[in-house]
PDB file of C-alpha atoms in Angstrom:
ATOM      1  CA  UNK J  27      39.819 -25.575 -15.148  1.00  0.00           C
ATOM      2  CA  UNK J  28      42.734 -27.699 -15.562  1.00  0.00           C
ATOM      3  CA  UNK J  29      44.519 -25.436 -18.591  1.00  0.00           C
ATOM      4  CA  UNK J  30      44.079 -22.898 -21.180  1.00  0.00           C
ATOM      5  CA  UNK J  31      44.109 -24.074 -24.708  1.00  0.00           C
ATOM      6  CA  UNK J  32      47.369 -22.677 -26.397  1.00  0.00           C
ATOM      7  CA  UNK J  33      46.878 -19.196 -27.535  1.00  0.00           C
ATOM      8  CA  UNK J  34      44.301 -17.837 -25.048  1.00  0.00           C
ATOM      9  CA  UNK J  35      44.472 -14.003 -25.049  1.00  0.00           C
ATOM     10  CA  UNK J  36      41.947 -13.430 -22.542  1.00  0.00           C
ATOM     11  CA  UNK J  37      39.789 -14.998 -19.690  1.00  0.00           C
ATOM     12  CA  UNK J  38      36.464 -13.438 -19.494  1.00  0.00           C
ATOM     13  CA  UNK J  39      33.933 -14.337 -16.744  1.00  0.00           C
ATOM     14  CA  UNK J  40      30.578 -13.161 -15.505  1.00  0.00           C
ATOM     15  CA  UNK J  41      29.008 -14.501 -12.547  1.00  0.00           C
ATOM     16  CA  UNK J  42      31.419 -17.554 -12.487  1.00  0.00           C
ATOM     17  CA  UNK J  43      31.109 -17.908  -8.637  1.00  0.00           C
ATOM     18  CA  UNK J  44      35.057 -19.232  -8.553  1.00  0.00           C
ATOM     19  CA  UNK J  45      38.130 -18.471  -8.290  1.00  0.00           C
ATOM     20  CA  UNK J  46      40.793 -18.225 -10.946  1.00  0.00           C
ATOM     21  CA  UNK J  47      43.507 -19.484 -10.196  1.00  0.00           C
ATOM     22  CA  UNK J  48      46.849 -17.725 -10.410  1.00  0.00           C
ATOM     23  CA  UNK J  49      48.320 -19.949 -13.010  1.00  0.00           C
ATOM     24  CA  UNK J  50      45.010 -19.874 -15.605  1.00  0.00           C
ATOM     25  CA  UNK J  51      45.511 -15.887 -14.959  1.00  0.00           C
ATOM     26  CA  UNK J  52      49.591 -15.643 -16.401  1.00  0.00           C
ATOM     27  CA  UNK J  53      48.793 -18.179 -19.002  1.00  0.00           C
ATOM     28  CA  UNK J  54      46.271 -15.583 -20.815  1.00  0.00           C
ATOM     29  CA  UNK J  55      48.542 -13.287 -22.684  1.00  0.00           C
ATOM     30  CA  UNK J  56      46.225 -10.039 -21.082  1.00  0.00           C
ATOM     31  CA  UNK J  57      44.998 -12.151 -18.133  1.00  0.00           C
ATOM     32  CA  UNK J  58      41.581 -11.704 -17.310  1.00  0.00           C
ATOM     33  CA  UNK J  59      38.319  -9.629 -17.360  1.00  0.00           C
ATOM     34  CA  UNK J  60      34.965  -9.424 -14.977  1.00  0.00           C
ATOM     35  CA  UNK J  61      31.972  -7.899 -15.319  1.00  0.00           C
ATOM     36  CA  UNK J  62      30.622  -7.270 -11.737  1.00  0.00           C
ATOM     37  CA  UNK J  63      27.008  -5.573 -11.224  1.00  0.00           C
ATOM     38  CA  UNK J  64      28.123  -3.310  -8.620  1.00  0.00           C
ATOM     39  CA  UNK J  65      29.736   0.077  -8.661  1.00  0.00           C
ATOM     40  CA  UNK J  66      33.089  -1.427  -7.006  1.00  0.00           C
ATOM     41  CA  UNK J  67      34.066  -1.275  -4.594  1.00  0.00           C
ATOM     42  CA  UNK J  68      31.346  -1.492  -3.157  1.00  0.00           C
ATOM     43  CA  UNK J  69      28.967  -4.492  -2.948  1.00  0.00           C
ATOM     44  CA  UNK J  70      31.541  -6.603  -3.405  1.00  0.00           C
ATOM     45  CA  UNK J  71      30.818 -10.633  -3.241  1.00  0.00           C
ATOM     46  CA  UNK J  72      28.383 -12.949  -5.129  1.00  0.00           C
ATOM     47  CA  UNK J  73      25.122 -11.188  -4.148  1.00  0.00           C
ATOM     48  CA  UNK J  74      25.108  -7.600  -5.570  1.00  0.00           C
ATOM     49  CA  UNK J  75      21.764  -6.994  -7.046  1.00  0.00           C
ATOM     50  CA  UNK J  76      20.016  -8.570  -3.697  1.00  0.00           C
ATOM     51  CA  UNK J  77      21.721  -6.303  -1.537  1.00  0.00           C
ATOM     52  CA  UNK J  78      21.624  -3.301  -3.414  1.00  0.00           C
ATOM     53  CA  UNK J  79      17.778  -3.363  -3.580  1.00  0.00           C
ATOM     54  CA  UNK J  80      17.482  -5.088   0.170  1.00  0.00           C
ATOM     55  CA  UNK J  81      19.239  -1.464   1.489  1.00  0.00           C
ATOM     56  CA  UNK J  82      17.207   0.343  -0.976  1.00  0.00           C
ATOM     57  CA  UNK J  83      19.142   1.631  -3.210  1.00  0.00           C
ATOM     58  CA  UNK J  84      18.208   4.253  -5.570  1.00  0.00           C
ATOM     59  CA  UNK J  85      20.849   3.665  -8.052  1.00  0.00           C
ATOM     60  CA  UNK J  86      23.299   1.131  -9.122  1.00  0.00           C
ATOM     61  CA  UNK J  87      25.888   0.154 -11.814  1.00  0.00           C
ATOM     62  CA  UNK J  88      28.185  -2.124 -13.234  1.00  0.00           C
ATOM     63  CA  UNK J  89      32.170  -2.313 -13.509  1.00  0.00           C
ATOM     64  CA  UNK J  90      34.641  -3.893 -15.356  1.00  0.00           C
ATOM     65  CA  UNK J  91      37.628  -5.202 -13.671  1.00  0.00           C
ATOM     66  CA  UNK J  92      40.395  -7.184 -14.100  1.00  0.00           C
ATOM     67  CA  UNK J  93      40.534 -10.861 -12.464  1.00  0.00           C
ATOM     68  CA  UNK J  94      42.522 -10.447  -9.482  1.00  0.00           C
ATOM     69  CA  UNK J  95      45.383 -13.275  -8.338  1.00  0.00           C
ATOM     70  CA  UNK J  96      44.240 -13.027  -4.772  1.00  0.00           C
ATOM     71  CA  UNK J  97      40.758 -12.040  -3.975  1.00  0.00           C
ATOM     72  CA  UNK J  98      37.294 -11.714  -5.383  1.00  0.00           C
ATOM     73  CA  UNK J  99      36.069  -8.373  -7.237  1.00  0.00           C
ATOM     74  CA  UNK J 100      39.746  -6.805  -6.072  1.00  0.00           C
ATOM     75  CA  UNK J 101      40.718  -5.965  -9.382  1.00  0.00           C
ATOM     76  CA  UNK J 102      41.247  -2.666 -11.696  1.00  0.00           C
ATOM     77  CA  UNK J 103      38.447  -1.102 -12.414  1.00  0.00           C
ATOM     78  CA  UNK J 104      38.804  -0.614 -16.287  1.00  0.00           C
ATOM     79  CA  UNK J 105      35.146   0.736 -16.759  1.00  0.00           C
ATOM     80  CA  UNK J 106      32.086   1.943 -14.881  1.00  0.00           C
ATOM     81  CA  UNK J 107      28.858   2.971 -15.087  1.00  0.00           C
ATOM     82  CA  UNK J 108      28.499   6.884 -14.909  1.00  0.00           C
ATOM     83  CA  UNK J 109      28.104   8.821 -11.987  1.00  0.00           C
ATOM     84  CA  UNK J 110      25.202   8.254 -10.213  1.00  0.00           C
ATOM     85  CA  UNK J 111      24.807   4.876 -11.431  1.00  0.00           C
ATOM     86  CA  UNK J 112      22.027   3.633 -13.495  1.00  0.00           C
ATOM     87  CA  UNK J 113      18.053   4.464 -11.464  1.00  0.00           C
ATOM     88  CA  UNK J 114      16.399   1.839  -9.731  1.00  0.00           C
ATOM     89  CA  UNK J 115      12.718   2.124 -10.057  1.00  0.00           C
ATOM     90  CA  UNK J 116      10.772   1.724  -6.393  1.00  0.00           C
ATOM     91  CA  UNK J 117       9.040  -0.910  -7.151  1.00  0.00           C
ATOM     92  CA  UNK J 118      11.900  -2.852  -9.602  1.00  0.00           C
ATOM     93  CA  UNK J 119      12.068  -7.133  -8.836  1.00  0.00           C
ATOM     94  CA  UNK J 120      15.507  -8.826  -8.981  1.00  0.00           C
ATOM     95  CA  UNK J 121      14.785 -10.073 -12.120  1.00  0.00           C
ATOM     96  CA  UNK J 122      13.994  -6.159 -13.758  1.00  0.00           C
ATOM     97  CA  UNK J 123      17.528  -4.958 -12.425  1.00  0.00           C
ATOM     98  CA  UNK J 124      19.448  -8.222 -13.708  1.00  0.00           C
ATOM     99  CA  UNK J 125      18.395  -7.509 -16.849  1.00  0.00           C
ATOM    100  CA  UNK J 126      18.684  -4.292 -17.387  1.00  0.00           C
ATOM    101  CA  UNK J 127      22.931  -5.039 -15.957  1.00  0.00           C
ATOM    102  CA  UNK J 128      22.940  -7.941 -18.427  1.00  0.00           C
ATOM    103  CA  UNK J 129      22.761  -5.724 -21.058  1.00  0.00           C
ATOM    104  CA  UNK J 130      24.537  -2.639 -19.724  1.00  0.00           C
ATOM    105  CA  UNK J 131      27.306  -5.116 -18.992  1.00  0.00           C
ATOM    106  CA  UNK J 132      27.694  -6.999 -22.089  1.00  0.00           C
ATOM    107  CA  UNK J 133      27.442  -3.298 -23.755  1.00  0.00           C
ATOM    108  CA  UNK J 134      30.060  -2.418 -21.541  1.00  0.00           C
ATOM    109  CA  UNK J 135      32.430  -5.308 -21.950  1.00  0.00           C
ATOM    110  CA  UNK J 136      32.334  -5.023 -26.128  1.00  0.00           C
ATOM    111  CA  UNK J 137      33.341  -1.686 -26.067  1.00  0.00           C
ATOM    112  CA  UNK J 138      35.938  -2.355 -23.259  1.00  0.00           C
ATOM    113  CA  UNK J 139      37.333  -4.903 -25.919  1.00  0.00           C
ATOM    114  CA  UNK J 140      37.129  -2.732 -28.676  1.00  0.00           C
ATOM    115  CA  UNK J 141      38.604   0.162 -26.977  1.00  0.00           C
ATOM    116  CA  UNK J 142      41.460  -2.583 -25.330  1.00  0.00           C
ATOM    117  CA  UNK J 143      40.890  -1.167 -21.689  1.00  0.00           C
ATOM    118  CA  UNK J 144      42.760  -4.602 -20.952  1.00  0.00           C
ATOM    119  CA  UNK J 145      45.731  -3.726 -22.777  1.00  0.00           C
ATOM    120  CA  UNK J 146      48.413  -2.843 -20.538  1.00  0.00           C
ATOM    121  CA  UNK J 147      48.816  -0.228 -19.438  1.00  0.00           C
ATOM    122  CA  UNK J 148      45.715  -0.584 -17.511  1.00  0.00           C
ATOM    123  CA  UNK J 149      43.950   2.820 -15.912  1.00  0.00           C
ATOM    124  CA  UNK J 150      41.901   2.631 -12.963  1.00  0.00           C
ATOM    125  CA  UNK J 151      38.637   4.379 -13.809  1.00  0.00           C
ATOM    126  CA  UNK J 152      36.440   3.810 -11.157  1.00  0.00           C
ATOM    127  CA  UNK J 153      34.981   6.977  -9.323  1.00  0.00           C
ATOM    128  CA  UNK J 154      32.609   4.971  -6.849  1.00  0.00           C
ATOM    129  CA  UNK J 155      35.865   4.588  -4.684  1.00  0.00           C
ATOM    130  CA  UNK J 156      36.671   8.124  -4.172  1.00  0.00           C
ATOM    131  CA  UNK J 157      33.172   8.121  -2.909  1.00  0.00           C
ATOM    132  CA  UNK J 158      33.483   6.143  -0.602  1.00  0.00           C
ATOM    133  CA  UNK J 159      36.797   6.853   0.778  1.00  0.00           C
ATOM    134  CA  UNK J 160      36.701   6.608   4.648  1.00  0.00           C
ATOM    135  CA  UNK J 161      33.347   4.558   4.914  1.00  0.00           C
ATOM    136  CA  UNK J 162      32.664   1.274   5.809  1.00  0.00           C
ATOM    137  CA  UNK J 163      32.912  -0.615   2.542  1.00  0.00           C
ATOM    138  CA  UNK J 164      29.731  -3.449   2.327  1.00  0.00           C
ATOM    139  CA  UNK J 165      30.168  -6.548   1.109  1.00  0.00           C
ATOM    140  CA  UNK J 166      27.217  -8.558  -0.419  1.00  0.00           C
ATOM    141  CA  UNK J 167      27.037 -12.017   0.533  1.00  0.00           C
ATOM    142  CA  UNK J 168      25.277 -15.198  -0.619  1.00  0.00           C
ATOM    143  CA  UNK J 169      21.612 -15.117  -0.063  1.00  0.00           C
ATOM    144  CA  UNK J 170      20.844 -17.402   2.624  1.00  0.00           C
ATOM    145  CA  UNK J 171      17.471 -18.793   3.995  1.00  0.00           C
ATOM    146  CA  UNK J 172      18.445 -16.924   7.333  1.00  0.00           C
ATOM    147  CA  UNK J 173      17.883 -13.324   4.899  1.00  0.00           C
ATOM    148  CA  UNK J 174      14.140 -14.468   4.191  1.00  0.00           C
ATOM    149  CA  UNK J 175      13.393 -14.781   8.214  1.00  0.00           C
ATOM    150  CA  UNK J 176      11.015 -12.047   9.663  1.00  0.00           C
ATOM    151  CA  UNK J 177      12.592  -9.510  11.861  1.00  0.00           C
ATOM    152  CA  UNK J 178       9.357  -8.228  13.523  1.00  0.00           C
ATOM    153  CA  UNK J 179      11.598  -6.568  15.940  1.00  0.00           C
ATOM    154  CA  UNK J 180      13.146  -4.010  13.146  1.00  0.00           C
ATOM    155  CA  UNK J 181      11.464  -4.128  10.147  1.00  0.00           C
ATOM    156  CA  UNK J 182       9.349  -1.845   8.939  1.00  0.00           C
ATOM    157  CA  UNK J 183       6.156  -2.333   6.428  1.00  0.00           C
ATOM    158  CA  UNK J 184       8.453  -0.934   3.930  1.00  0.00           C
ATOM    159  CA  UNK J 185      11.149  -3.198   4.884  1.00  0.00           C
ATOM    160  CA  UNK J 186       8.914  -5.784   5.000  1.00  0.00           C
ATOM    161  CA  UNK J 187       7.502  -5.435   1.661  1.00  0.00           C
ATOM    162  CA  UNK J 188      10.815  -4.964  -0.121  1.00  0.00           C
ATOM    163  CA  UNK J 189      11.981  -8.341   1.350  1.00  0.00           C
ATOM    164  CA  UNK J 190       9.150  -9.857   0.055  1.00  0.00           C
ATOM    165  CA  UNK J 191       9.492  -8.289  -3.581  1.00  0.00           C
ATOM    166  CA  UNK J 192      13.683  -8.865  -3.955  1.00  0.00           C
ATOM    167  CA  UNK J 193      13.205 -12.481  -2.411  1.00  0.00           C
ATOM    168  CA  UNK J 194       9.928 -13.932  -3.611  1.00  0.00           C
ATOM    169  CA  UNK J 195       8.923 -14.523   0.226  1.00  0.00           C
ATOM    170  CA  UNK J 196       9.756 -14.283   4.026  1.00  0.00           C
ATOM    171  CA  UNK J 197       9.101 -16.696   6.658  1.00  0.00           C
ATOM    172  CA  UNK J 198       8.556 -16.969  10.661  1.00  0.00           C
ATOM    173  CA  UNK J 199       7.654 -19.605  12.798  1.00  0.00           C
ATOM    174  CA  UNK J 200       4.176 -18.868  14.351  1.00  0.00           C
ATOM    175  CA  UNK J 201       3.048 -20.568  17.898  1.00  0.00           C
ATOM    176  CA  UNK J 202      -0.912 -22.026  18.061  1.00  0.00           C
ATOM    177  CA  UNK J 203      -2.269 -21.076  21.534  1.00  0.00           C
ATOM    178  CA  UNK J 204      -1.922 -24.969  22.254  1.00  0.00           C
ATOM    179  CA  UNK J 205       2.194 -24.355  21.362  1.00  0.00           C
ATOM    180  CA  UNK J 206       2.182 -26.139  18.116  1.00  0.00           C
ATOM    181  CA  UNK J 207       5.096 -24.497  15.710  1.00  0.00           C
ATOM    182  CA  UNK J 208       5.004 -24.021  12.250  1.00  0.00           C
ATOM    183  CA  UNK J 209       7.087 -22.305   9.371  1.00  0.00           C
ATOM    184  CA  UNK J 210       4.958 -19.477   7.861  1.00  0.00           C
ATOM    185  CA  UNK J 211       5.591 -18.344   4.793  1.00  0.00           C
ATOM    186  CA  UNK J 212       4.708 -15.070   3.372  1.00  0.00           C
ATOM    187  CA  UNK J 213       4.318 -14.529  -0.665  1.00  0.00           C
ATOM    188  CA  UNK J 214       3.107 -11.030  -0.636  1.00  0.00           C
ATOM    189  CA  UNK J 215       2.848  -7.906   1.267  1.00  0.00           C
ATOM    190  CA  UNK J 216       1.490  -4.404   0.951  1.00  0.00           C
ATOM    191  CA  UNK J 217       2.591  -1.863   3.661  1.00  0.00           C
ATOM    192  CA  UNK J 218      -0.845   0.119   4.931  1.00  0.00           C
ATOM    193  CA  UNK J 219      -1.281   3.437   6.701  1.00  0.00           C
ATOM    194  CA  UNK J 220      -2.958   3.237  10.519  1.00  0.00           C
ATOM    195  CA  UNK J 221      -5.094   5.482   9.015  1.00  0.00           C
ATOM    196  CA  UNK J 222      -6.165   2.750   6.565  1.00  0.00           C
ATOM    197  CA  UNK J 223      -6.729  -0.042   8.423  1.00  0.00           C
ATOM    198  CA  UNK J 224     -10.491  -1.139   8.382  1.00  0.00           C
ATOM    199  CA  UNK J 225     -11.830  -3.128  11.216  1.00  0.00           C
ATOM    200  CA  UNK J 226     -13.860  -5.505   9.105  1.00  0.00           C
ATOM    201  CA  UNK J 227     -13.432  -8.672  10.716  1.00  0.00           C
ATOM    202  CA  UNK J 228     -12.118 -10.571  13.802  1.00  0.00           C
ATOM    203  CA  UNK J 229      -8.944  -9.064  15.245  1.00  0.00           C
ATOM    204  CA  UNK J 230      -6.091 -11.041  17.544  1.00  0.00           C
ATOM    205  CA  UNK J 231      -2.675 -12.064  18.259  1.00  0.00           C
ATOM    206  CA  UNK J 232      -0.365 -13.394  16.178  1.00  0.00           C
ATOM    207  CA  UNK J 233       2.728 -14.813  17.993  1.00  0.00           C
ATOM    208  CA  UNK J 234       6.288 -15.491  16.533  1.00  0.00           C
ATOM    209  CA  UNK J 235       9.547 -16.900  17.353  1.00  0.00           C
ATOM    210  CA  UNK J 236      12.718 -15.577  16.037  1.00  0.00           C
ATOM    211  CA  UNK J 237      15.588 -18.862  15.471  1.00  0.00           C
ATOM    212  CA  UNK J 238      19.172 -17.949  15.349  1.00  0.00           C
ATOM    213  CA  UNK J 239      22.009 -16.633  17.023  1.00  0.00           C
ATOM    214  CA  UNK J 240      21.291 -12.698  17.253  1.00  0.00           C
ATOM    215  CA  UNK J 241      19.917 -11.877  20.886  1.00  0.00           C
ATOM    216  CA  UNK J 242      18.558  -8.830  20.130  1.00  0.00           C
ATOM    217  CA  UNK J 243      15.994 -10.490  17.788  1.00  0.00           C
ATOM    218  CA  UNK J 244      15.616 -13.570  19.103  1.00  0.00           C
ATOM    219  CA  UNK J 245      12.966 -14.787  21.332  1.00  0.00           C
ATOM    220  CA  UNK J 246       9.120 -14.351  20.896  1.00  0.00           C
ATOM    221  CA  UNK J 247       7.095 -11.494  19.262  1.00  0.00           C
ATOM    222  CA  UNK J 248       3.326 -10.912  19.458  1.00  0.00           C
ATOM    223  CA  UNK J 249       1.680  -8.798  16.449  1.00  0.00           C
ATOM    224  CA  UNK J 250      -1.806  -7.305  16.585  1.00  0.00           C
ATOM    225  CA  UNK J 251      -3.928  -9.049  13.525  1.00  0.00           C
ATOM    226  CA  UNK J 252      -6.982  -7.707  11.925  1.00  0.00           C
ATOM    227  CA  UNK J 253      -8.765 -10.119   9.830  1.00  0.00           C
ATOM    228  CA  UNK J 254     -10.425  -8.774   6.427  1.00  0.00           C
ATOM    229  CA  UNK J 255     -13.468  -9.733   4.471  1.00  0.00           C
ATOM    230  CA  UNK J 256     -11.589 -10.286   1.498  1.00  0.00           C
ATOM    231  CA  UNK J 257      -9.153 -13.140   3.179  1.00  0.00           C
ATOM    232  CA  UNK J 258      -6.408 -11.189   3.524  1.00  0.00           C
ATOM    233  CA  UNK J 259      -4.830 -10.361   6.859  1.00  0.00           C
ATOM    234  CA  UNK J 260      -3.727  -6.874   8.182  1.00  0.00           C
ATOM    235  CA  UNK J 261      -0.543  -7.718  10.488  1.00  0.00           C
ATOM    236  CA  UNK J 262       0.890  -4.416  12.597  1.00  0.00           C
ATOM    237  CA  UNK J 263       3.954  -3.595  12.412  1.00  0.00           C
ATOM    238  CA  UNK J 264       6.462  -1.434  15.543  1.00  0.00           C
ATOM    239  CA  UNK J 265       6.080   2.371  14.547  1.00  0.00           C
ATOM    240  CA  UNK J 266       2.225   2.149  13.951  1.00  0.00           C
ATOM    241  CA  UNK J 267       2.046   0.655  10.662  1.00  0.00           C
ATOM    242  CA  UNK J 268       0.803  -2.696   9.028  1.00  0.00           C
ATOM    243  CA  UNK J 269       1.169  -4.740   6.593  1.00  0.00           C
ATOM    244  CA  UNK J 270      -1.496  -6.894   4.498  1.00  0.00           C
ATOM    245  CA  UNK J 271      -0.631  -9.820   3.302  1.00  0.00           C
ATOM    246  CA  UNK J 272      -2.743 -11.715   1.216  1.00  0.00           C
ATOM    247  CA  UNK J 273      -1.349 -15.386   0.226  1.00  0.00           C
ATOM    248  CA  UNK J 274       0.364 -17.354   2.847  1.00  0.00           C
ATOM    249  CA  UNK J 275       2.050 -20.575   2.890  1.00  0.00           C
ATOM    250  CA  UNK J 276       1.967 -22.945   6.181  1.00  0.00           C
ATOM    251  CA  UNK J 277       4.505 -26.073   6.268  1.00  0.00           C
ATOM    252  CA  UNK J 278       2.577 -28.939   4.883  1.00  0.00           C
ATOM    253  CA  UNK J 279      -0.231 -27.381   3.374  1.00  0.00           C
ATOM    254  CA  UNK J 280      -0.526 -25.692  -0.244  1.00  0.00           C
ATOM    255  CA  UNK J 281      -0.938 -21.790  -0.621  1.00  0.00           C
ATOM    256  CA  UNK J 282      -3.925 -20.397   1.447  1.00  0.00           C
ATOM    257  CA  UNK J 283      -5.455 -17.247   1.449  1.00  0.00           C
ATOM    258  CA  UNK J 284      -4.251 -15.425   4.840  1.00  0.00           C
ATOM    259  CA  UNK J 285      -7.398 -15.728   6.973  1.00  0.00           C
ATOM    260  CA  UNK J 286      -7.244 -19.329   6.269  1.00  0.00           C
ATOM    261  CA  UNK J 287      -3.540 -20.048   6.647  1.00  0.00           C
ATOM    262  CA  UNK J 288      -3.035 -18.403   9.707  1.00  0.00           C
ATOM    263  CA  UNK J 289      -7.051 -19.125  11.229  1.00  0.00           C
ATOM    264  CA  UNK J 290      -5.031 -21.834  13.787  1.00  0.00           C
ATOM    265  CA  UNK J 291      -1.994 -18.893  15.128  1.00  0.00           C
ATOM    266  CA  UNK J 292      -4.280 -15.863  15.267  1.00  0.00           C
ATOM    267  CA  UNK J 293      -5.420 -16.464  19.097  1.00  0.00           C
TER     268      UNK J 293
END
């Protein structure tokens, strides 16, 4: 973004990822516009949507801001979704709750134009702030392949399950009794009652190392595994509840059902 073409009244951006520089900002005779889905200020940062529905979140929104000369998602908020924010359904992917802010923030950003919330002088109307006012604010990072790695320290099913759904999959490394290592992948996963757990089939040990640099969840973790007629795999989770997972994906091999994919870790 070298220069504006003579003329430019506005810089609009969505999801743009970079920063505008100062320069691009004062050559724009009203500067410049976001639309962020978050209700700012919180959830600021590339990764809004993920995060929102990784804490579960019931609700969430979208803002217009101005660009700001200094830092990301810093700017005035010039319009915002209503108090509580828009419902997010239990069950919602990613993909439901990008679309449904694509269009509330394209509605919002027309009728931000039309109503010239970026004419000077600009009012902050953001109320999520107020809210928040002496919390911790959260920022929402990149997704990383670190945020799809099995905590079977802290999770729970439900945890478990809504990693799986806002992410696509999660992933551990699983140890053979004859110490061979392999990346596991996970592509599904139901949370289960103990009361619902039916001893159909073999049960075992499933064991699983934790990479990275957090000690409290590193190291090795050993999961109770109760194999079902169907081919799916009941995998208990800390505070007496399990998971079944049903498709699994081992490093070098295609999708498997889980009795077949993890046959060689459950010992």
């Amino acid at each position: 973004m070298a220069k504006l073409p003579d003329g430019t009244n506005l810089v609009i951006v969505v999801s743009f990822g970079l920063f505008v520089p100062p320069r691009i900002l004062a050559s724009a005779k009203y500067g410049g516009l976001n639309v962020h889905p978050s209700l700012l200020p919180d959830l600021r940062g590339p990764a809004p949507i993920h995060h929102a529905l990784l804490r579960g979140d019931t609700h969430m929104g979208v803002s217009l801001q101005t660009l700001d000369d200094r830092a990301f998602d810093h700017g005035t908020v010039l319009a915002q979704s209503p108090a509580p924010g828009m419902p997010i359904a239990p069950d919602a992917s990613f993909q439901e709750v990008l679309s449904a802010a694509a269009v509330k923030g394209a509605e919002m950003l027309i009728q931000g134009l039309r109503d010239g919330v970026h004419v000077a002088p600009r009012e902050d109307v953001g109320w999520k702030a107020a809210a928040l006012q002496g919390k911790q604010l959260v920022h929402a990072p990149k997704i990383t392949k670190a945020d799809g790695q099995i905590h079977w320290s802290a999770w729970t099913a439900e945890q478990f399950a809504r990693r799986v759904r806002v992410l696509g999959s999660v992933w551990t490394h699983a140890v053979s009794d004859r110490g061979v290592r392999k990346r596991v992948i996970f592509l599904d996963a139901t949370p289960v009652a103990q009361g619902d757990v039916l001893r159909q089939g073999g049960e075992g040990r499933l064991v699983c190392d934790h990479e990275g640099a957090d000690e409290k969840r590193a190291g090795r973790h050993e999961m109770k595994v109760v194999l079902q007629q169907d081919g799916s795999c009941l995998i208990g989770i800390p505070g007496d509840s399990w998971i079944r997972v049903e498709k699994v994906k081992v490093d070098g091999k295609p999708e498997q059902m889980a009795v077949i994919a993890l046959g060689s870790f459950v010992r």
